[in-house]
Amino acid sequence: MKLTISLMVGGVDEAHDLVLPYSLPEDSEWGGPAVYDSPALGSACYSPALVHRTEGAHLGELGLCGWDNARTWFEETPQDYALFDEASNECENLYVHSSFTPDEVN
C-alpha cells in the first residue's frame, strides 16, 4: 500500500526504496538492511520493474535507462509469480477488445 501511495504522489524514489530490502540479497544504501526469505519477493522484484518502466529512456541509477533497469527487475522476478499470468491475460484482453490494428501498435 505504501508503494502505491508513494507512486501516486510522485514519490518514485521512495516507492523504489520501500521494496529494495525485500528483493536484494544484501543490504543497500537505498533500501537499508535486506529482508531474507520474504514471501513478498515476487512483488518486491515486480514493483521496481514497473517503477523503472515509467523512466523510459531516461538514465537513472547505475547509469541504466529505465527500460534496461526494468528488464533486469523483470528477470529477477520469480517465474512462478502469480501476477505475471494475470498481467499477461489482462494485456491480451485489452488488445483483443481494442480498436488498434497491429500497424498502429508499432
C-alpha atoms as an extended CHARMM CRD file, in Angstrom:
* protein
*
       106  EXT
         1         1  MET       CA              0.0000000000        0.0000000000        0.0000000000  PROA      1               0.0000000000
         2         2  LYS       CA              2.8320000000        2.4190000000        0.8530000000  PROA      2               0.0000000000
         3         3  LEU       CA              4.3640000000        1.7480000000       -2.5600000000  PROA      3               0.0000000000
         4         4  THR       CA              1.1360000000        2.6120000000       -4.3650000000  PROA      4               0.0000000000
         5         5  ILE       CA              0.6020000000        5.7950000000       -2.3700000000  PROA      5               0.0000000000
         6         6  SER       CA              4.2240000000        6.8500000000       -2.9420000000  PROA      6               0.0000000000
         7         7  LEU       CA              3.8360000000        6.3790000000       -6.6970000000  PROA      7               0.0000000000
         8         8  MET       CA              0.5110000000        8.2240000000       -6.7830000000  PROA      8               0.0000000000
         9         9  VAL       CA              2.0470000000       11.3340000000       -5.2440000000  PROA      9               0.0000000000
        10        10  GLY       CA              5.1790000000       11.2230000000       -7.4160000000  PROA      10              0.0000000000
        11        11  GLY       CA              7.4870000000        9.5620000000       -4.8950000000  PROA      11              0.0000000000
        12        12  VAL       CA              9.1800000000        7.2370000000       -7.3740000000  PROA      12              0.0000000000
        13        13  ASP       CA             12.4390000000        7.0190000000       -5.4070000000  PROA      13              0.0000000000
        14        14  GLU       CA             10.5770000000        6.4630000000       -2.1590000000  PROA      14              0.0000000000
        15        15  ALA       CA              8.4750000000        3.6940000000       -3.7270000000  PROA      15              0.0000000000
        16        16  HSD       CA             11.6130000000        2.0800000000       -5.1160000000  PROA      16              0.0000000000
        17        17  ASP       CA             13.4030000000        2.1780000000       -1.7620000000  PROA      17              0.0000000000
        18        18  LEU       CA             10.4280000000        0.6240000000        0.0570000000  PROA      18              0.0000000000
        19        19  VAL       CA             10.7390000000       -2.6670000000       -1.8230000000  PROA      19              0.0000000000
        20        20  LEU       CA             14.5210000000       -2.9720000000       -2.1580000000  PROA      20              0.0000000000
        21        21  PRO       CA             15.0910000000       -4.6830000000        1.2210000000  PROA      21              0.0000000000
        22        22  TYR       CA             12.7600000000       -7.4870000000        0.1220000000  PROA      22              0.0000000000
        23        23  SER       CA             14.3310000000       -8.0080000000       -3.2920000000  PROA      23              0.0000000000
        24        24  LEU       CA             18.0830000000       -7.5390000000       -2.8810000000  PROA      24              0.0000000000
        25        25  PRO       CA             20.2610000000      -10.3100000000       -1.4320000000  PROA      25              0.0000000000
        26        26  GLU       CA             22.3360000000       -7.8120000000        0.5790000000  PROA      26              0.0000000000
        27        27  ASP       CA             21.9890000000       -4.5340000000        2.4520000000  PROA      27              0.0000000000
        28        28  SER       CA             21.9000000000       -1.4360000000        0.2480000000  PROA      28              0.0000000000
        29        29  GLU       CA             22.4160000000        2.2740000000        0.7040000000  PROA      29              0.0000000000
        30        30  TRP       CA             18.9950000000        2.8950000000       -0.8670000000  PROA      30              0.0000000000
        31        31  GLY       CA             16.7790000000        0.3460000000        0.8580000000  PROA      31              0.0000000000
        32        32  GLY       CA             18.6860000000       -0.4380000000        4.0340000000  PROA      32              0.0000000000
        33        33  PRO       CA             19.0460000000       -3.8920000000        5.6180000000  PROA      33              0.0000000000
        34        34  ALA       CA             17.9970000000       -6.8500000000        3.4730000000  PROA      34              0.0000000000
        35        35  VAL       CA             14.9810000000       -8.9560000000        4.4700000000  PROA      35              0.0000000000
        36        36  TYR       CA             15.8340000000      -12.5660000000        3.6330000000  PROA      36              0.0000000000
        37        37  ASP       CA             13.3870000000      -15.2820000000        2.5170000000  PROA      37              0.0000000000
        38        38  SER       CA             10.4770000000      -12.8630000000        2.3370000000  PROA      38              0.0000000000
        39        39  PRO       CA              7.1780000000      -14.1530000000        0.9410000000  PROA      39              0.0000000000
        40        40  ALA       CA              6.9600000000      -10.7360000000       -0.7380000000  PROA      40              0.0000000000
        41        41  LEU       CA              9.9110000000      -11.4730000000       -3.0550000000  PROA      41              0.0000000000
        42        42  GLY       CA              7.7520000000      -11.6570000000       -6.2070000000  PROA      42              0.0000000000
        43        43  SER       CA              6.0650000000       -8.3150000000       -5.5780000000  PROA      43              0.0000000000
        44        44  ALA       CA              9.3370000000       -6.7920000000       -4.3870000000  PROA      44              0.0000000000
        45        45  CYS       CA             11.0000000000       -7.5940000000       -7.7230000000  PROA      45              0.0000000000
        46        46  TYR       CA              8.0000000000       -6.8720000000       -9.9260000000  PROA      46              0.0000000000
        47        47  SER       CA              7.3310000000       -3.4560000000       -8.3690000000  PROA      47              0.0000000000
        48        48  PRO       CA             10.7400000000       -1.9160000000       -9.1950000000  PROA      48              0.0000000000
        49        49  ALA       CA             10.3320000000       -3.2140000000      -12.7460000000  PROA      49              0.0000000000
        50        50  LEU       CA              7.1260000000       -1.1980000000      -13.0470000000  PROA      50              0.0000000000
        51        51  VAL       CA              8.7270000000        1.8320000000      -11.3950000000  PROA      51              0.0000000000
        52        52  HSD       CA             11.6760000000        1.7590000000      -13.8100000000  PROA      52              0.0000000000
        53        53  ARG       CA              9.3960000000        1.3670000000      -16.8270000000  PROA      53              0.0000000000
        54        54  THR       CA              7.9890000000        4.8020000000      -16.0150000000  PROA      54              0.0000000000
        55        55  GLU       CA             11.5010000000        6.2190000000      -16.5180000000  PROA      55              0.0000000000
        56        56  GLY       CA             11.5490000000        5.0680000000      -20.1370000000  PROA      56              0.0000000000
        57        57  ALA       CA             14.6790000000        6.1910000000      -21.9730000000  PROA      57              0.0000000000
        58        58  HSD       CA             15.8640000000        8.4520000000      -19.1350000000  PROA      58              0.0000000000
        59        59  LEU       CA             19.0420000000        7.4490000000      -17.3560000000  PROA      59              0.0000000000
        60        60  GLY       CA             18.6380000000        6.5090000000      -13.7240000000  PROA      60              0.0000000000
        61        61  GLU       CA             20.5770000000        4.6910000000      -11.0690000000  PROA      61              0.0000000000
        62        62  LEU       CA             23.6850000000        2.7900000000      -12.0940000000  PROA      62              0.0000000000
        63        63  GLY       CA             23.6460000000        4.6710000000      -15.4140000000  PROA      63              0.0000000000
        64        64  LEU       CA             20.9060000000        2.4550000000      -16.8230000000  PROA      64              0.0000000000
        65        65  CYS       CA             17.9630000000        3.7580000000      -18.7820000000  PROA      65              0.0000000000
        66        66  GLY       CA             14.5850000000        2.8940000000      -17.2780000000  PROA      66              0.0000000000
        67        67  TRP       CA             13.8320000000        0.2070000000      -19.8870000000  PROA      67              0.0000000000
        68        68  ASP       CA             17.0890000000       -1.6590000000      -19.1910000000  PROA      68              0.0000000000
        69        69  ASN       CA             16.6880000000       -1.3860000000      -15.4290000000  PROA      69              0.0000000000
        70        70  ALA       CA             13.0940000000       -2.6400000000      -15.6990000000  PROA      70              0.0000000000
        71        71  ARG       CA             14.2650000000       -5.6080000000      -17.7870000000  PROA      71              0.0000000000
        72        72  THR       CA             16.7400000000       -6.5190000000      -15.0360000000  PROA      72              0.0000000000
        73        73  TRP       CA             13.9840000000       -6.4910000000      -12.4080000000  PROA      73              0.0000000000
        74        74  PHE       CA             11.5770000000       -8.4700000000      -14.5890000000  PROA      74              0.0000000000
        75        75  GLU       CA             14.3190000000      -11.1070000000      -14.9550000000  PROA      75              0.0000000000
        76        76  GLU       CA             14.7580000000      -11.1960000000      -11.1500000000  PROA      76              0.0000000000
        77        77  THR       CA             11.0320000000      -11.7300000000      -10.5770000000  PROA      77              0.0000000000
        78        78  PRO       CA             10.3330000000      -15.4090000000       -9.8330000000  PROA      78              0.0000000000
        79        79  GLN       CA              8.8120000000      -17.1450000000      -12.8590000000  PROA      79              0.0000000000
        80        80  ASP       CA              6.0040000000      -18.5470000000      -10.7230000000  PROA      80              0.0000000000
        81        81  TYR       CA              4.9150000000      -15.0750000000       -9.5990000000  PROA      81              0.0000000000
        82        82  ALA       CA              1.1230000000      -15.1780000000       -9.9770000000  PROA      82              0.0000000000
        83        83  LEU       CA              0.8120000000      -11.6130000000      -11.2510000000  PROA      83              0.0000000000
        84        84  PHE       CA              2.6940000000      -12.4990000000      -14.4610000000  PROA      84              0.0000000000
        85        85  ASP       CA             -0.1860000000      -14.6430000000      -15.6770000000  PROA      85              0.0000000000
        86        86  GLU       CA             -2.7870000000      -12.1140000000      -14.5520000000  PROA      86              0.0000000000
        87        87  ALA       CA             -0.9930000000       -9.2030000000      -16.2320000000  PROA      87              0.0000000000
        88        88  SER       CA             -0.4620000000      -11.2080000000      -19.4140000000  PROA      88              0.0000000000
        89        89  ASN       CA             -4.1320000000      -12.1830000000      -19.5580000000  PROA      89              0.0000000000
        90        90  GLU       CA             -5.2710000000       -8.6000000000      -18.9480000000  PROA      90              0.0000000000
        91        91  CYS       CA             -2.9530000000       -7.2350000000      -21.6650000000  PROA      91              0.0000000000
        92        92  GLU       CA             -4.2100000000       -9.8240000000      -24.1210000000  PROA      92              0.0000000000
        93        93  ASN       CA             -7.7870000000       -9.0000000000      -23.1890000000  PROA      93              0.0000000000
        94        94  LEU       CA             -7.1740000000       -5.2670000000      -23.6910000000  PROA      94              0.0000000000
        95        95  TYR       CA             -5.6020000000       -5.8930000000      -27.0810000000  PROA      95              0.0000000000
        96        96  VAL       CA             -8.3540000000       -8.2480000000      -28.2570000000  PROA      96              0.0000000000
        97        97  HSD       CA            -11.0420000000       -5.7300000000      -27.2840000000  PROA      97              0.0000000000
        98        98  SER       CA             -9.2460000000       -2.6690000000      -28.6230000000  PROA      98              0.0000000000
        99        99  SER       CA             -9.7090000000       -0.9670000000      -31.9660000000  PROA      99              0.0000000000
       100       100  PHE       CA             -5.9560000000       -0.9270000000      -32.6630000000  PROA      100             0.0000000000
       101       101  THR       CA             -4.5290000000       -2.7260000000      -35.6460000000  PROA      101             0.0000000000
       102       102  PRO       CA             -1.0570000000       -4.2590000000      -35.3450000000  PROA      102             0.0000000000
       103       103  ASP       CA              0.3730000000       -1.4670000000      -37.5450000000  PROA      103             0.0000000000
       104       104  GLU       CA             -0.9270000000        1.2060000000      -35.1280000000  PROA      104             0.0000000000
       105       105  VAL       CA              0.6050000000       -0.5110000000      -32.0980000000  PROA      105             0.0000000000
       106       106  ASN       CA              4.1090000000       -0.4800000000      -33.5890000000  PROA      106             0.0000000000
